[in-house]
Amino acid sequence: AYAKKRVTEEGGDTTKKPGVRLGRVVDGLRTISITDTQRRITDLEKTLDTAITNDEQPRSEALLEPFWDLIEGKGTGLIKPAYRTVIAIGLEDYAKVSCGKGKDVVVALSDGTTMTGAEFINAAMEGSLGDKLYVGLFHPTAGPVNLYEARFASDKLRTLAMAENLVCPWPDCNVPADRCQVHHIDAHKHGGHTKPSNLTMLCKYHNGVNNDDPDGQRNNRRPGKPKRGKPNRGRMRRHRGKVRLHTPGGKLVGNTHHVSSMGAMNLI
């Protein structure tokens, strides 16, 4: 992420333009690339996601047949946005938007996109926000406020976790919270509680590589015994209220994705 930022600073960033681009034939295969507004592409992505039939396939392969079904008219058509997706907006900005003064307000969503205050109001007027408004309460240093105990995160707990981290908080990951799994920061098997301050959203891959046994519980190792199993990639932890990756070297690193800095904990 840092290298990409430096290249952009030195050479500038080429502005993308909407369009469909077709690549050359290579080994009997061709590539199609579509560039359009974040809303239209994300709606397409959500539509294809709902039609995946094999969760064991790599995601790019699993999306292929749903894509062609949609093109050939075998699908159900594009999903109309209904924001079960979390929209993170601070109380002050919400007050501006509600009064019609939030045209410069930009809020982030847990599907990895953003919307302006005007788009927020339009979505509400069209009924896309549903008939209920859920409000999450966050403490500046403790994180999300506790709700209740359960082994598996309830919808309320999941919603709070999504509002806090709109994309997977692992550095350089761009998987939106809508496609992430609820992760216990302190593993449940080691006594970690199912409460908002101990939960975050992680994509399937990073949820799998996160080190749930930082103190050597894995494989019941004795002190000094060489570690076996998968390499230590670090683990998520909460520091001063925010979720960060605690690297094997001891550094705390956050995600630099632009939506990552627009979640609930960044609004207070």
XYZ file of C-alpha atoms in Angstrom:
268
model
C 0.000 0.000 0.000
C 2.848 2.378 0.862
C 4.687 1.603 -2.386
C 1.527 2.235 -4.424
C 1.056 5.554 -2.629
C 4.628 6.624 -3.400
C 4.284 5.695 -7.091
C 1.083 7.740 -7.279
C 2.773 10.714 -5.596
C 5.713 10.616 -8.006
C 3.995 9.824 -11.280
C 0.401 10.787 -10.716
C -2.628 8.541 -10.919
C -4.371 7.862 -14.235
C -8.068 8.646 -13.994
C -10.213 5.631 -14.796
C -13.022 6.020 -17.311
C -16.261 3.993 -17.472
C -16.326 1.391 -20.199
C -16.012 -2.253 -21.233
C -12.600 -3.479 -22.330
C -11.844 -6.777 -24.052
C -8.422 -8.409 -24.001
C -6.673 -10.504 -26.630
C -6.987 -14.268 -26.928
C -4.317 -16.064 -24.877
C -4.317 -19.870 -24.815
C -7.936 -19.911 -25.915
C -9.090 -17.522 -23.172
C -10.094 -13.857 -23.230
C -10.538 -11.292 -20.470
C -13.318 -8.747 -20.108
C -12.927 -5.709 -17.850
C -15.814 -3.434 -16.849
C -15.380 -0.021 -15.222
C -18.445 1.872 -13.961
C -19.744 3.619 -10.853
C -19.018 1.900 -7.545
C -22.744 1.471 -6.916
C -23.513 -0.333 -10.189
C -20.480 -2.627 -9.972
C -21.161 -3.432 -6.302
C -24.813 -4.229 -7.076
C -23.585 -6.571 -9.824
C -21.144 -8.171 -7.380
C -23.876 -8.719 -4.781
C -26.151 -10.236 -7.420
C -23.477 -12.716 -8.486
C -22.583 -13.523 -4.858
C -26.141 -14.620 -4.079
C -26.040 -17.117 -6.967
C -22.813 -18.882 -5.969
C -23.479 -22.619 -5.571
C -20.023 -23.907 -4.593
C -18.369 -22.159 -1.643
C -15.281 -24.344 -1.976
C -14.301 -22.869 -5.348
C -12.002 -19.851 -5.602
C -14.283 -16.809 -5.675
C -13.344 -15.761 -9.216
C -14.317 -19.209 -10.531
C -17.504 -19.388 -8.463
C -18.724 -16.062 -9.903
C -18.283 -17.108 -13.548
C -21.438 -19.180 -14.114
C -23.695 -16.747 -12.196
C -22.281 -13.996 -14.443
C -23.189 -15.845 -17.642
C -26.591 -16.837 -16.233
C -27.268 -13.140 -15.669
C -26.074 -12.178 -19.163
C -28.116 -14.951 -20.814
C -31.275 -14.046 -18.913
C -31.299 -17.121 -16.694
C -30.797 -15.147 -13.487
C -33.198 -12.972 -11.509
C -31.797 -9.649 -12.690
C -29.739 -7.180 -10.707
C -30.500 -6.977 -7.007
C -32.086 -3.666 -6.057
C -29.991 -2.145 -3.251
C -31.609 -2.701 0.134
C -29.242 -1.451 2.774
C -29.015 -4.304 5.225
C -25.456 -3.198 4.553
C -24.226 -1.056 7.453
C -23.916 2.683 6.829
C -21.515 4.336 9.281
C -22.399 7.948 9.977
C -21.562 10.087 13.000
C -24.328 11.806 14.965
C -23.205 15.281 13.868
C -23.172 14.343 10.171
C -26.522 12.557 10.515
C -28.007 15.750 11.945
C -26.667 17.710 8.945
C -28.001 15.186 6.438
C -31.408 15.031 8.137
C -31.695 18.817 7.870
C -30.776 18.804 4.193
C -27.382 20.433 4.823
C -25.190 17.384 4.270
C -24.415 17.573 0.547
C -20.671 17.568 1.347
C -20.965 14.676 3.820
C -19.485 11.376 2.614
C -20.295 8.168 4.521
C -18.886 4.677 4.078
C -20.726 1.359 3.765
C -19.848 -2.180 4.772
C -19.930 -3.279 1.124
C -16.760 -1.249 0.554
C -18.416 1.731 -1.153
C -19.229 5.301 -0.136
C -22.230 7.574 -0.646
C -22.862 11.288 -0.304
C -25.357 12.824 2.065
C -27.666 13.468 -0.895
C -27.478 9.813 -1.964
C -28.221 8.800 1.642
C -31.404 10.905 1.640
C -32.436 9.616 -1.801
C -31.985 6.016 -0.634
C -34.140 6.749 2.415
C -36.858 8.379 0.279
C -36.886 5.370 -2.082
C -37.280 2.967 0.837
C -33.886 1.370 0.247
C -32.901 1.843 3.893
C -35.767 -0.284 5.155
C -38.371 0.676 7.730
C -36.112 0.442 10.771
C -33.157 2.527 11.920
C -30.547 0.786 14.069
C -28.249 2.906 16.216
C -24.949 1.573 17.526
C -23.306 3.148 20.575
C -19.494 3.262 20.637
C -17.101 4.310 23.410
C -13.994 6.262 22.259
C -11.534 3.871 23.945
C -13.474 0.704 24.820
C -15.045 0.286 21.398
C -18.603 -1.012 20.829
C -20.875 -1.103 23.889
C -21.735 -4.572 25.245
C -25.108 -6.116 24.478
C -25.314 -9.703 25.757
C -23.487 -13.049 25.845
C -23.856 -15.831 23.258
C -21.545 -18.303 21.551
C -22.367 -17.118 18.047
C -22.664 -13.434 17.294
C -26.254 -12.252 17.006
C -27.408 -9.951 14.216
C -27.054 -6.976 16.552
C -23.475 -7.872 17.458
C -22.615 -8.486 13.816
C -24.115 -5.137 12.835
C -22.030 -3.328 15.470
C -18.872 -5.086 14.288
C -19.648 -4.155 10.672
C -20.293 -0.526 11.607
C -16.903 -0.373 13.316
C -14.934 -2.045 10.501
C -16.568 -1.558 7.108
C -13.838 -3.625 5.445
C -11.647 -6.406 6.833
C -9.222 -4.574 9.194
C -6.211 -6.713 8.191
C -3.624 -4.411 6.516
C -4.026 -4.099 2.721
C -7.186 -6.253 2.637
C -10.089 -4.857 0.596
C -12.828 -7.406 1.355
C -15.954 -5.480 2.494
C -17.554 -6.336 5.827
C -20.654 -7.644 4.035
C -18.550 -10.629 2.919
C -16.579 -11.036 6.159
C -16.952 -13.390 9.112
C -17.388 -12.403 12.755
C -14.081 -12.958 14.557
C -13.406 -13.209 18.299
C -10.329 -11.053 19.025
C -9.609 -13.135 22.120
C -10.498 -16.657 20.978
C -13.704 -18.098 22.442
C -11.877 -21.373 23.158
C -9.522 -19.453 25.446
C -12.299 -17.673 27.337
C -12.911 -14.760 24.969
C -16.412 -13.339 25.449
C -18.997 -12.763 22.738
C -19.409 -9.044 23.279
C -18.909 -6.116 20.895
C -15.517 -5.050 22.230
C -14.158 -8.569 21.586
C -15.588 -8.916 18.070
C -14.475 -7.689 14.682
C -15.048 -8.596 11.048
C -12.366 -10.574 9.171
C -12.471 -11.993 5.665
C -12.482 -15.781 5.413
C -8.765 -15.928 4.556
C -7.489 -13.663 7.339
C -9.868 -15.230 9.859
C -8.110 -18.499 9.024
C -4.517 -17.238 9.281
C -5.053 -15.116 12.408
C -3.029 -16.528 15.307
C -5.634 -17.477 17.912
C -2.934 -18.918 20.198
C -0.507 -16.044 20.815
C 0.765 -17.438 24.114
C 1.647 -20.875 22.787
C -1.598 -22.757 23.429
C -1.514 -24.266 19.919
C -0.540 -27.936 19.960
C -0.122 -27.717 23.764
C 3.474 -26.674 23.253
C 5.834 -26.638 26.213
C 7.915 -23.487 26.760
C 10.869 -23.529 24.384
C 9.426 -26.253 22.154
C 9.624 -25.361 18.420
C 6.345 -24.139 17.012
C 4.559 -26.407 14.539
C 1.676 -25.895 12.148
C 0.930 -22.791 10.104
C 3.324 -19.805 10.256
C 2.561 -17.016 12.695
C 1.051 -14.148 10.693
C 0.136 -12.093 13.730
C -3.249 -11.527 15.330
C -5.937 -8.909 15.659
C -6.152 -6.986 18.904
C -7.903 -3.891 20.176
C -5.619 -0.964 20.978
C -7.034 2.316 22.299
C -10.453 1.280 21.112
C -9.504 0.405 17.529
C -8.789 -2.996 15.967
C -5.244 -3.428 14.674
C -3.008 -6.259 13.463
C -0.404 -7.119 16.101
C 2.457 -8.363 13.926
C 4.894 -11.092 15.049
C 7.466 -8.293 15.405
C 5.266 -6.429 17.888
C 4.008 -3.593 15.670
C 0.372 -2.512 15.567
C -0.740 -1.954 11.975
C -4.078 -0.756 10.626
C -5.649 -1.149 7.207
C -5.001 1.750 4.799
C -8.127 1.115 2.667
C -9.935 4.459 2.296
C -13.198 3.047 3.693
C -11.337 1.550 6.669
C -10.877 5.025 8.152
C -14.581 5.874 7.866
C -16.069 3.363 10.324
C -17.882 4.175 13.562
C -14.758 4.445 15.740
C -13.357 7.108 13.399
C -16.515 9.178 13.688
C -16.216 9.891 17.423
